[in-house]
Coordinates of C-alpha atoms and ligand atoms in Angstrom, one line a residue:
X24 CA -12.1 3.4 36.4
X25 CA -13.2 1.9 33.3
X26 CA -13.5 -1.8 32.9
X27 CA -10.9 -3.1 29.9
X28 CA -13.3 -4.4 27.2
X29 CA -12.1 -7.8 25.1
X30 CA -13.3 -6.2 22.0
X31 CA -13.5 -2.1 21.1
X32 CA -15.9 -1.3 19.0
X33 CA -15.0 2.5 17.2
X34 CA -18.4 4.0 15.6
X35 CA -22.0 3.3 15.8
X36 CA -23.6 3.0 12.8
X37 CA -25.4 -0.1 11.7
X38 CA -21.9 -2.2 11.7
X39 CA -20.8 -0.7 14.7
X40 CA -24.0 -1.3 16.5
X41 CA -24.3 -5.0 15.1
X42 CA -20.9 -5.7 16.3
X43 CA -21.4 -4.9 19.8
X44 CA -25.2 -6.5 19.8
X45 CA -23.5 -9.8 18.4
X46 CA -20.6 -10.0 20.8
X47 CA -22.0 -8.7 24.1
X48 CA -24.9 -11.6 22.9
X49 CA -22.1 -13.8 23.0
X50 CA -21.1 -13.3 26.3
X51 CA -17.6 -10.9 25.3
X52 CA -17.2 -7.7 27.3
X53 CA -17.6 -4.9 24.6
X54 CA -17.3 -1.0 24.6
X55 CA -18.7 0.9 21.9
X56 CA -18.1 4.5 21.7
X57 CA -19.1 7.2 18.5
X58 CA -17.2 10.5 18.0
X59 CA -20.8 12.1 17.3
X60 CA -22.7 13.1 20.2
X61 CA -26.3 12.2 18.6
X62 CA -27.1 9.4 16.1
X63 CA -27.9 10.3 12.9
X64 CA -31.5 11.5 11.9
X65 CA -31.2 11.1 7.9
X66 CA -32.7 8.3 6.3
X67 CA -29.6 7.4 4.2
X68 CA -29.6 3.6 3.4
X69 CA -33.1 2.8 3.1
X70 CA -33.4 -1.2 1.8
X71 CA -33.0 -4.1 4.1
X72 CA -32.5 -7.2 2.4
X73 CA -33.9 -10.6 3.3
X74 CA -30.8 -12.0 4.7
X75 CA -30.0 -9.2 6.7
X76 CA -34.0 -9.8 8.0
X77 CA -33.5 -13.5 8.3
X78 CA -30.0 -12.9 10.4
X79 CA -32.1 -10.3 12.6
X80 CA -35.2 -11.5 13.4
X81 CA -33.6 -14.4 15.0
X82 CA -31.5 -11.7 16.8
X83 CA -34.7 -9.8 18.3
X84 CA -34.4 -6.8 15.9
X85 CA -36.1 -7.8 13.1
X86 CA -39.9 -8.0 14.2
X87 CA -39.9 -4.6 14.8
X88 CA -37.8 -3.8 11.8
X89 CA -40.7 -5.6 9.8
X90 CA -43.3 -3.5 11.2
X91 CA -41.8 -0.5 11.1
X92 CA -40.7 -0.5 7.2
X93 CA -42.8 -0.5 4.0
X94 CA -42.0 -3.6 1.8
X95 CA -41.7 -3.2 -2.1
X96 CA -42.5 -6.7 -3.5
X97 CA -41.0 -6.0 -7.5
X98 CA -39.1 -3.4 -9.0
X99 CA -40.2 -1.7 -12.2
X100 CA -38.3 -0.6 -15.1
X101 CA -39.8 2.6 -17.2
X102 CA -38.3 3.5 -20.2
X103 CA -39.6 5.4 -23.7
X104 CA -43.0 6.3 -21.9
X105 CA -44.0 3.0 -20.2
X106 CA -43.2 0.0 -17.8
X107 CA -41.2 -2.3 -19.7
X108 CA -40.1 -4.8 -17.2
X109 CA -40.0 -6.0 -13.6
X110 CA -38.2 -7.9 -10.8
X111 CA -40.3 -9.9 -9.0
X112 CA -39.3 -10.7 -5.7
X113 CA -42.1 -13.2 -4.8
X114 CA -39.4 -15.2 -6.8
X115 CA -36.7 -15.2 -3.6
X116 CA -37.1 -18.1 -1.6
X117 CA -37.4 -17.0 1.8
X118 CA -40.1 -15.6 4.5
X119 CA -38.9 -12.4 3.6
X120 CA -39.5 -12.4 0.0
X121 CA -39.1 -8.4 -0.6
X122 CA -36.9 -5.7 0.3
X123 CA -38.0 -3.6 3.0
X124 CA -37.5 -0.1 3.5
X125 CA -36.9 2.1 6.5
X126 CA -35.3 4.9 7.3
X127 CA -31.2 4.4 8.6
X128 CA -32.2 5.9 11.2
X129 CA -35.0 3.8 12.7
X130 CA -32.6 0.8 11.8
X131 CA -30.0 1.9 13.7
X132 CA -32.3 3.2 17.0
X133 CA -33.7 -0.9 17.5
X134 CA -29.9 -1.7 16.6
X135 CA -29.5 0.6 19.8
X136 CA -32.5 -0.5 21.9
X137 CA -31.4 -3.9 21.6
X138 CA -27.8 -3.5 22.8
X139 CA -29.3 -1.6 25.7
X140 CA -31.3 -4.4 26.5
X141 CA -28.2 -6.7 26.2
X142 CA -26.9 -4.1 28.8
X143 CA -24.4 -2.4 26.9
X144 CA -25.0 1.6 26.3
X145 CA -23.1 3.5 22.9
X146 CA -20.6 6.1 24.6
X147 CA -21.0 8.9 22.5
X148 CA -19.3 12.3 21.6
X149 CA -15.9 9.9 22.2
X150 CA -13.2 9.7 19.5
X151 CA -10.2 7.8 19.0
X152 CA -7.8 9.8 18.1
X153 CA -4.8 7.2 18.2
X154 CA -4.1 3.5 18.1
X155 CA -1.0 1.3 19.0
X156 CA -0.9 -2.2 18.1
X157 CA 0.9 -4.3 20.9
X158 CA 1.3 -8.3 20.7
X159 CA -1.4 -9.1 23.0
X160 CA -3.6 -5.9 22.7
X161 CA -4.2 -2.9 21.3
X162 CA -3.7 1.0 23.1
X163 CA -6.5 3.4 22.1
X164 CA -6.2 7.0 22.8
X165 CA -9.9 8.6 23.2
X166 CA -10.5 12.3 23.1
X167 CA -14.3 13.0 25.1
X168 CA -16.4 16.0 24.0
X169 CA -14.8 17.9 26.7
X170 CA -11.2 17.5 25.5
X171 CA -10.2 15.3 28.0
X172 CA -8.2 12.3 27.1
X173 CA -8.4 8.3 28.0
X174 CA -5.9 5.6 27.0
X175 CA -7.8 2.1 27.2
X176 CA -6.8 -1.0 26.4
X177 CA -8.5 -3.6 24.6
X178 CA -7.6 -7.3 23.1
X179 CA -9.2 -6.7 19.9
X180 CA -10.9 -3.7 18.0
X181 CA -13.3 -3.2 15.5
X182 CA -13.1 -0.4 13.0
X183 CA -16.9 0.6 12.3
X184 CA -15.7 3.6 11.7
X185 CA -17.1 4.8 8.1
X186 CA -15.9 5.4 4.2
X187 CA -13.5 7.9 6.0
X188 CA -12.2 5.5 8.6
X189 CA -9.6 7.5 10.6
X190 CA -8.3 4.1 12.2
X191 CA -7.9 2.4 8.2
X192 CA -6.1 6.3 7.4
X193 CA -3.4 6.0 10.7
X194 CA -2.8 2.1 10.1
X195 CA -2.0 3.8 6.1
X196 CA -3.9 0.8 4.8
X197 CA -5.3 0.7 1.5
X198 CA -8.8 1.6 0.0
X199 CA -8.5 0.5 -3.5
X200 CA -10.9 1.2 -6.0
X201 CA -11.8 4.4 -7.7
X202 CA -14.6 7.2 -7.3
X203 CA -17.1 6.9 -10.2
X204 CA -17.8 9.9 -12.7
X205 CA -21.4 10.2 -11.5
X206 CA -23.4 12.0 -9.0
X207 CA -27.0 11.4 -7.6
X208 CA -29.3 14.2 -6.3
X209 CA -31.0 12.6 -3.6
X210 CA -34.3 13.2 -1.6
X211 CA -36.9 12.6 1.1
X212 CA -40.3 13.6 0.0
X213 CA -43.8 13.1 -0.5
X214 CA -44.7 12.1 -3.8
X215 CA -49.3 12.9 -5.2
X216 CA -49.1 10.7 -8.5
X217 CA -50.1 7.2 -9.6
X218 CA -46.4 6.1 -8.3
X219 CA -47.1 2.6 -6.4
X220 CA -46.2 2.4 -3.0
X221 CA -45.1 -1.4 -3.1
X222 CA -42.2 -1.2 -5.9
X223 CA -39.2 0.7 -6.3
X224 CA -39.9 2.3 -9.8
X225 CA -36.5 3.0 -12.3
X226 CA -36.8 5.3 -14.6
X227 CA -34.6 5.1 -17.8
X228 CA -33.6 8.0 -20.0
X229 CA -30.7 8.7 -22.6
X230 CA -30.1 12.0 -20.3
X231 CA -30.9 10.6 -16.9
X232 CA -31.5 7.6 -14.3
X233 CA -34.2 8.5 -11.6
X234 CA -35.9 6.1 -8.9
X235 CA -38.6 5.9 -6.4
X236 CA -38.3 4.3 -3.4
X237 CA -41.3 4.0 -1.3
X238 CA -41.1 4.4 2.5
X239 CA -44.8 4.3 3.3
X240 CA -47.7 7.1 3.8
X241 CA -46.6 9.0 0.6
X242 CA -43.3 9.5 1.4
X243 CA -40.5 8.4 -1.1
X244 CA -36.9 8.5 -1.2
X245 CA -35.8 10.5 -4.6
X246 CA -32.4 9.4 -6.4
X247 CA -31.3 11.4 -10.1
X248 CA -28.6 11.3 -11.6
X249 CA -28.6 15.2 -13.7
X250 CA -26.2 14.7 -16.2
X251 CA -26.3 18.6 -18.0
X252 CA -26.3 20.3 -14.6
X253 CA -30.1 20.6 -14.4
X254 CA -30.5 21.3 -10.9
X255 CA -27.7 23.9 -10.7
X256 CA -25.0 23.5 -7.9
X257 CA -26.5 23.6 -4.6
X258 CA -25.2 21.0 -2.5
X259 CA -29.2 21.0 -1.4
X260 CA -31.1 21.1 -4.9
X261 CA -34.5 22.2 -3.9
X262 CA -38.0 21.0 -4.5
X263 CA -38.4 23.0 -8.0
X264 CA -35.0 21.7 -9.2
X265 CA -36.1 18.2 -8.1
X266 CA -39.5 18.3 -9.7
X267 CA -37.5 19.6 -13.2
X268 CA -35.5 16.4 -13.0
X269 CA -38.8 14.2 -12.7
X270 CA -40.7 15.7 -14.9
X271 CA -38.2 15.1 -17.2
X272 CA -37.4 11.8 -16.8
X273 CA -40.5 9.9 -15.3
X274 CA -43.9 9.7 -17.6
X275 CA -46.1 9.0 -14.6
X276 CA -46.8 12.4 -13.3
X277 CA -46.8 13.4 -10.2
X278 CA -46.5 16.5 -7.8
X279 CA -43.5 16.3 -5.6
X280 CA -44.0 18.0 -2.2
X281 CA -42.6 18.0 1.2
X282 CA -39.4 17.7 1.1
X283 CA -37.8 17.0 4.3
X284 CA -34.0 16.7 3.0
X285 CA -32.2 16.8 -0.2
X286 CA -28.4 16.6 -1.1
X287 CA -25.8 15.3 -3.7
X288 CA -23.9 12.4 -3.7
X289 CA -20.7 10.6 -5.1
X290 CA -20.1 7.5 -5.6
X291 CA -17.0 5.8 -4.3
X292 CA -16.4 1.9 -5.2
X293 CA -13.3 0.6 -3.2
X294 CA -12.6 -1.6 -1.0
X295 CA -9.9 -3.2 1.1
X296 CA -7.6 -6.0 0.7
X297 CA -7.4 -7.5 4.1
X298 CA -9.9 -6.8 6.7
X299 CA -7.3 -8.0 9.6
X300 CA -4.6 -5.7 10.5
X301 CA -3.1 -7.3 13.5
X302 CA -5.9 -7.3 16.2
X303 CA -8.0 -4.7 14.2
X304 CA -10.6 -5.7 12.2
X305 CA -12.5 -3.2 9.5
X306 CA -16.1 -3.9 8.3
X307 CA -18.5 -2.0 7.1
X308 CA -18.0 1.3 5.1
X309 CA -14.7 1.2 6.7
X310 CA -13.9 -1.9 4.1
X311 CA -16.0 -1.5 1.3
X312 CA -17.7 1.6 -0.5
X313 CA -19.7 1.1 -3.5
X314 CA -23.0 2.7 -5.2
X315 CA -26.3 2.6 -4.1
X316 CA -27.5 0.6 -6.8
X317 CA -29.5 -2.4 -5.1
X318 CA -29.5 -1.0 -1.5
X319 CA -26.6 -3.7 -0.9
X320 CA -24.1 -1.3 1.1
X321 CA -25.6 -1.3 4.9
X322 CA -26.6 -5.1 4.8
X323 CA -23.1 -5.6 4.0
X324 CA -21.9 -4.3 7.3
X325 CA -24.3 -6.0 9.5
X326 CA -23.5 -9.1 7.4
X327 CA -19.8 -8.7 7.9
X328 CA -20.2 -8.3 11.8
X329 CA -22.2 -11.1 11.9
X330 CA -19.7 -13.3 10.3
X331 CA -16.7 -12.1 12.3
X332 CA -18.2 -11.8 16.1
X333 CA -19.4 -15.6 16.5
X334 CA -15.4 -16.1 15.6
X335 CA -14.1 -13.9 18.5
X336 CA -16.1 -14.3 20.9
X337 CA -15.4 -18.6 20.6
X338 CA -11.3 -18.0 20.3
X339 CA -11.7 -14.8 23.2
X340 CA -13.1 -17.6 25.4
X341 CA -10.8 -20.6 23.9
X342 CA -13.2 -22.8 22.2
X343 CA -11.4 -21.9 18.8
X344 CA -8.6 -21.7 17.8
X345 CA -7.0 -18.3 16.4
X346 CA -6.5 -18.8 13.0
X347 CA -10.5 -18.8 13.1
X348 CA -10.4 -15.5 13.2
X349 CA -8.3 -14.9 9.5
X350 CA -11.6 -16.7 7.9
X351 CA -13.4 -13.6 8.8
X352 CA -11.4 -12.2 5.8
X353 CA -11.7 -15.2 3.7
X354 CA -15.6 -15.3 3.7
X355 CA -16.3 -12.1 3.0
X356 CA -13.9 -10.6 0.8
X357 CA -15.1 -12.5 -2.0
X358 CA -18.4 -10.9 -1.1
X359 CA -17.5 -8.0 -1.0
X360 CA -15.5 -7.6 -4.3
X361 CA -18.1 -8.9 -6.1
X362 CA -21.0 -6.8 -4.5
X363 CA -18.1 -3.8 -5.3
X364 CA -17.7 -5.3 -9.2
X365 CA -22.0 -5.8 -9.6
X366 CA -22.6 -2.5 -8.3
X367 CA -20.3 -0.7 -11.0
X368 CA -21.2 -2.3 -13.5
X369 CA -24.9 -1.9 -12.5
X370 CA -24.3 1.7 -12.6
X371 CA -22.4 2.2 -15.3
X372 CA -25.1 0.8 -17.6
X373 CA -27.9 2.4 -15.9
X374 CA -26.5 5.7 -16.0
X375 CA -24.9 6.0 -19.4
X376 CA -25.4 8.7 -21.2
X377 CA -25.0 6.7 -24.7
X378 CA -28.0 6.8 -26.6
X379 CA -26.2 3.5 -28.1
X380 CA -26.6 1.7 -24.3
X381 CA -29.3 3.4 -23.5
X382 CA -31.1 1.6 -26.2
X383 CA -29.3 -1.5 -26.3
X384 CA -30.7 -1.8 -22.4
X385 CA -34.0 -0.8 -22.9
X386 CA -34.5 -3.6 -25.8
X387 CA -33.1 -6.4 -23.7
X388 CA -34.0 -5.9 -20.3
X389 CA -37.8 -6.6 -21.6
X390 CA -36.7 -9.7 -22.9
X391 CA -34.2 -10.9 -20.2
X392 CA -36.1 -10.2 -17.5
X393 CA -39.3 -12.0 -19.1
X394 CA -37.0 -15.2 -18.3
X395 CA -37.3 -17.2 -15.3
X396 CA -34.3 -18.2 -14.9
X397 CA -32.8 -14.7 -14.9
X398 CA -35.1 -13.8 -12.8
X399 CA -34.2 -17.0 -10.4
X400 CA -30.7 -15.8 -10.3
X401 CA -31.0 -12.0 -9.8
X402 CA -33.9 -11.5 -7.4
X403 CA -32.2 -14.1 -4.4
X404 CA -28.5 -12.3 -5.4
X405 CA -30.2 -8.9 -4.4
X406 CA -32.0 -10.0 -1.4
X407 CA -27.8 -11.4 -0.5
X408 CA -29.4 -14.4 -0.3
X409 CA -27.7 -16.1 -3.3
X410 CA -24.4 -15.0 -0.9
X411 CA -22.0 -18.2 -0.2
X412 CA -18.7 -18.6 1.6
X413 CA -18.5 -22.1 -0.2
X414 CA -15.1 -21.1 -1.9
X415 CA -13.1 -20.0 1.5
X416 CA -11.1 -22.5 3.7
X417 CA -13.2 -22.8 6.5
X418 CA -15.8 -24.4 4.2
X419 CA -12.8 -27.1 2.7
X420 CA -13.2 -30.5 3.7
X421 CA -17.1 -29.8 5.2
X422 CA -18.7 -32.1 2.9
X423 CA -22.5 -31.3 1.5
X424 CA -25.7 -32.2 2.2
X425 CA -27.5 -32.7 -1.7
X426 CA -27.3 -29.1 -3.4
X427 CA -26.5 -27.2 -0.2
X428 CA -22.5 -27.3 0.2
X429 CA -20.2 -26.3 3.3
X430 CA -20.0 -22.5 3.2
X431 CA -23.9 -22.2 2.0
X432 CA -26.7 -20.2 3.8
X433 CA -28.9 -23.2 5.4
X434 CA -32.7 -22.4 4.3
X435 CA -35.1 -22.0 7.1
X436 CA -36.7 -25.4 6.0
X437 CA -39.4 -27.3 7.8
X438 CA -38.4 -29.9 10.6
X439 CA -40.2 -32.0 12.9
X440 CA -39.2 -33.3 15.8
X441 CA -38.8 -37.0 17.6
X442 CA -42.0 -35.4 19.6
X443 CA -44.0 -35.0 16.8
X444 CA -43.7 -31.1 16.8
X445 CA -43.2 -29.3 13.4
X446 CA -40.4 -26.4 14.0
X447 CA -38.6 -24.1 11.2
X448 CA -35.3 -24.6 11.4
X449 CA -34.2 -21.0 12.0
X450 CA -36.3 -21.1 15.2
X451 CA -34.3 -24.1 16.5
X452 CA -30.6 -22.9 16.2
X453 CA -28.6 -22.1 19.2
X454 CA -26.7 -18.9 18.3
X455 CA -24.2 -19.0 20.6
X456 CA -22.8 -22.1 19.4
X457 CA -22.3 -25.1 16.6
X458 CA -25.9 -26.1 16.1
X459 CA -26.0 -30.3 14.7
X460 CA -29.3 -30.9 13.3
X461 CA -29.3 -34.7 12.8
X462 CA -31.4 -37.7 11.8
X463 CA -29.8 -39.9 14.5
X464 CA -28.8 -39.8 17.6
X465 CA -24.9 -40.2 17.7
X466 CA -23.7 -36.7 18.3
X467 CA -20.1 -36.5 18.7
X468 CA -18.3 -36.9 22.0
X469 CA -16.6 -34.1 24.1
X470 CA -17.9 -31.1 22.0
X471 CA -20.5 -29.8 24.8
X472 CA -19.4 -26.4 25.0
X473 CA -19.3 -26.1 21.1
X474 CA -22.2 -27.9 19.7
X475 CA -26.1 -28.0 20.4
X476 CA -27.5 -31.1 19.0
X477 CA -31.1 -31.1 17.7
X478 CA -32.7 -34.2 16.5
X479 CA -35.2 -34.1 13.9
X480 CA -37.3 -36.6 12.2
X481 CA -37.5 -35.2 9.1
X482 CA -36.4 -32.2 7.0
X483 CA -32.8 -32.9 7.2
X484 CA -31.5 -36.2 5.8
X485 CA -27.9 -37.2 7.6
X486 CA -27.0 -34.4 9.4
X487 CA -26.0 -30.7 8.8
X488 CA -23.8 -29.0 11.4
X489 CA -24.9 -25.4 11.2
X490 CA -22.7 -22.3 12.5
X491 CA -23.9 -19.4 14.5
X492 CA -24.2 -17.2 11.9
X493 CA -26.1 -19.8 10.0
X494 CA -24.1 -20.9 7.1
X495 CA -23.4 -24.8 6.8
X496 CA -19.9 -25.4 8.3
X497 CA -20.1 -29.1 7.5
X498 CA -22.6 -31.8 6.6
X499 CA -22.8 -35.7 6.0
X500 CA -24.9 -38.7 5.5
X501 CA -26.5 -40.9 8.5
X502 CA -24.1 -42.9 10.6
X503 CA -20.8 -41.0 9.0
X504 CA -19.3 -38.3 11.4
X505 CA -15.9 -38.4 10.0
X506 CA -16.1 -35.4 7.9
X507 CA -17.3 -33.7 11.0
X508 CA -14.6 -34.8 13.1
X509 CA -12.0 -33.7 10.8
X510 CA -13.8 -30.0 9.9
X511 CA -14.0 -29.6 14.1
X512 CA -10.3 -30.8 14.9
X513 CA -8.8 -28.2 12.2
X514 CA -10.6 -24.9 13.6
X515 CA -11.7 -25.7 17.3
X516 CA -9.8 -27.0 20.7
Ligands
LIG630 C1 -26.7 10.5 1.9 C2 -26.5 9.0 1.9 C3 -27.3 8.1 1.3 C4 -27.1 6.7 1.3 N1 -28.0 5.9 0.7 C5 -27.8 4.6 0.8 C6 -28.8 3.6 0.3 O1 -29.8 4.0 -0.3 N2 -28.5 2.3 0.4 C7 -27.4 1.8 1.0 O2 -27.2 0.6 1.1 N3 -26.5 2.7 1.5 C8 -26.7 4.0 1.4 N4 -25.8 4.8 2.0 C9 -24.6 4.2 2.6 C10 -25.0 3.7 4.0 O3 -25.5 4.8 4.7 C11 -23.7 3.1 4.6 O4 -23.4 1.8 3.9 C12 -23.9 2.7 6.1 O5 -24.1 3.9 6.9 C13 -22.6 2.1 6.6 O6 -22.6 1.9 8.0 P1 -21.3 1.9 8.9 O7 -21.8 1.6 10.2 O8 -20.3 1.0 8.3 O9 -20.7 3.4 8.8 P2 -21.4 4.8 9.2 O10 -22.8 4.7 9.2 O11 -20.7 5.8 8.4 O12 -20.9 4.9 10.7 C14 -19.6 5.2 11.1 C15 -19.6 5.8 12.5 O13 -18.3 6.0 12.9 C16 -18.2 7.2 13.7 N5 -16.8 7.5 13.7 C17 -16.0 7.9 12.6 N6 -14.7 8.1 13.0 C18 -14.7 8.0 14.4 C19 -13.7 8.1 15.4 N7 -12.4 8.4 15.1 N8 -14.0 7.8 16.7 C20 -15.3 7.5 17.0 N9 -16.3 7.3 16.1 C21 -16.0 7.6 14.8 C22 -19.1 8.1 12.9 O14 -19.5 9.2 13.8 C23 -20.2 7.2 12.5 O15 -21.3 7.3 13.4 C24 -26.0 6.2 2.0 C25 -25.1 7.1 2.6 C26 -25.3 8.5 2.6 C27 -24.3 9.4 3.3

């Protein structure tokens, strides 16, 4: 007989797999099962973002990740013949100062290795096929490759389950949103030209958007839009169809070859209302779609798992209380809809057709972009590192620490010890619980189970009480706990 899992997770793609990594981490029986019978070999989302790098390194995944990927360090902008701006992402302040890229795939296999280390193994070729929400659980009817069929129970599920999300379509919840005029042709393949192979390269036209994004070795993912039909109606354009659509667009010339995959795609920008239906959370594609623009959509799901398992897995074993777990929503819708908002308007501009926009861009992205402070705002908001829960109640009443505020991502700053040892701060968090990083000694009393304490020396003034996903839950000066004590008393037994 099958063991009853606390938590369900339905599909295994990178939100899916994050969920059951974080929570069978924390110490929560998980399941995890995928209606497919093998994972995914297309590239798909290709950029990892420094947050999602500085949440999994710490995690055991990201090492790997890093050596595995290619890392573009600046975008560039080509328009009327030449390179008339840049991103630089030297400018985002963390280790991981550029966005890496590698293949879904390979993400989602050390997403996979690592939850087999953690001892939990992705049932495949399993689908649910029915849910019934009870008021301490939920029935799930699963269908196996074979046609045989399982009811299990489970306290809590997670719908991983995709833009498509059968679980979102039976609860009839809705997707709101709208599907975007454009399409992309999209590509894997090998690219002979003076393209660099450390920057994603836009090209701007008045008839067409194109990029290059390099994966390392010569091999490049291809993304068009083809506004007048130019590479027919395949739903695979082929390599002379995609080489038209460069050639056209792109005045650094280069012979396309290889091609390992090609195909169309639409863009969908929706998202949910509530990500709580009862004792079923949605994350992922399930909750939000949105364009490709800024290789945002993926690191969203990981982020959102990340937010919500720390939160089940302390109210599963008691240590918080349950209305905890409606702050999953709270953080990250905010997120969300404005990651939804950027990336349509992102593409709307980039892929107009106006010769009116198109010129109005290609004048003031040279200018804009040669300014710092523009630059200081958009290169840390597309590494997601610029991302804050700092509005949402579980951040009220958690004080601040200078410019960093309750809600906040904590920078991985330098710290040294009472034993004289330097330590970044990201290596001395206890992810399983309430980390207090403090200049004195006086942690509060009675909070074992929920807080690791870590005295420093220097590199925190007062003290900063981190949570497991490492955003600042609260933070005061020396010798003053109360905001503290109040924070903990609200959300935690
Ligand atoms: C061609 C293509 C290119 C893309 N390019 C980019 C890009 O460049 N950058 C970017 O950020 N994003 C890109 N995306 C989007 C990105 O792939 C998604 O954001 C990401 O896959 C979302 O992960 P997920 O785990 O939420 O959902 P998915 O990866 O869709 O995983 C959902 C899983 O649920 C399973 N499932 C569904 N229903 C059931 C059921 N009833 N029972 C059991 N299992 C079920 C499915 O088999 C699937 O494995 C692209 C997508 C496509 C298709």
């Amino acid at each position: 007989m099958t063991e009853i899992p606390e938590v369900l997770v339905v599909g295994a793609g990178p939100t899916g797999l994050t969920a059951a990594m974080e929570l069978s981490r924390l110490g929560v029986s998980v399941r995890i099962v995928d209606r497919a019978a093998q994972p995914s070999q297309t590239s798909r989302a290709l950029g990892v973002q420094a947050r999602t790098l500085e949440l999994l390194r710490v995690r055991g995944v990201g090492e790997d990740m890093l050596r595995l990927g290619n890392r573009a360090t600046a975008t560039a902008l080509y328009a009327r013949g030449r390179r008339i701006a840049g991103l630089d992402f030297a400018r985002m302040t963390s280790d991981h100062n550029f966005i890496l890229l590698l293949a879904q795939s390979e993400t989602e296999r050390l997403l996979t290795e690592q939850l087999g280390r953690q001892g939990v193994k992705v049932d495949r070729g399993v689908e649910v096929i029915g849910l019934e929400q009870r008021p301490a659980d939920v029935q799930v009817r699963l269908c196996t490759g074979d046609g045989a069929q399982e009811t299990v129970t489970a306290g809590y599920v997670i719908a991983a389950d995709g833009a498509h999300s059968p679980i979102r379509t039976t609860l009839g919840l809705p997707f709101e949103g709208r599907s975007l005029p454009h399409h992309y042709v999209l590509g894997d393949l090998h690219l002979a030209g003076e393209v660099p192979e450390d920057q994603l390269s836009i090209f701007l036209a008045p008839n067409g958007f194109l990029a290059v994004f390099p994966m390392g070795e010569g091999r490049f993912r291809f993304m068009a839009t083809d506004p007048d039909g130019l590479t027919g109606e395949s739903p695979e354009p082929d390599l002379a169809a995609i080489q038209a659509l460069y050639d056209r667009v792109s005045p650094v010339p280069a012979e396309l070859h290889d091609l390992n995959w090609s195909s169309r795609f639409r863009i969908h920008s929706r998202h949910m209302t509530s990500l709580r239906h009862g004792r079923v959370f949605f994350g992922g594609d399930a909750a939000h779609v949105h364009s490709p623009a800024g290789g945002q959509g993926m690191n969203a799901g990981i982020q959102d798992m990340i937010n919500l398992a720390w939160k089940l897995a302390m109210v599963l074993d008691g240590r918080a209380r349950e209305p905890l777990l409606d702050t999953y929503g709270s953080d990250r819708l905010p997120v969300i809809a404005q990651l939804v908002s950027m990336t349509e308007r992102a593409t709307a501009i980039f892929n107009s057709t106006s010769p009116l926009l198109h010129a109005t861009v290609t004048r003031l992205a040279p200018l804009l972009l040669a300014r710092p402070a523009v630059q200081d705002k958009a290169v840390p908001r597309l590494g997601q590192i610029a991302a804050s829960y700092r509005g949402a109640p579980l951040a009220a009443g958690g004080g601040r620490a200078g410019a960093l505020r309750a809600g906040d991502r904590v920078p991985d700053v330098e710290v040294g010890t009472a034993a004289g040892d330097r330590h970044r701060l990201y290596d001395l968090l206890d992810l399983t619980r309430l980390t207090l990083v403090t200049s004195t000694d006086d942690a509060p009393a009675g909070y074992g189970d929920l807080i690791a304490v870590r005295q420093v020396s220097d590199g925190v003034d007062g003290w900063w009480l981190i949570r497991p996903d490492g955003y600042l839950a609260a933070a005061g000066p020396k010798g003053d706990q109360r905001v503290m004590t109040r924070w903990l008393s609200r959300w935690f037994s």
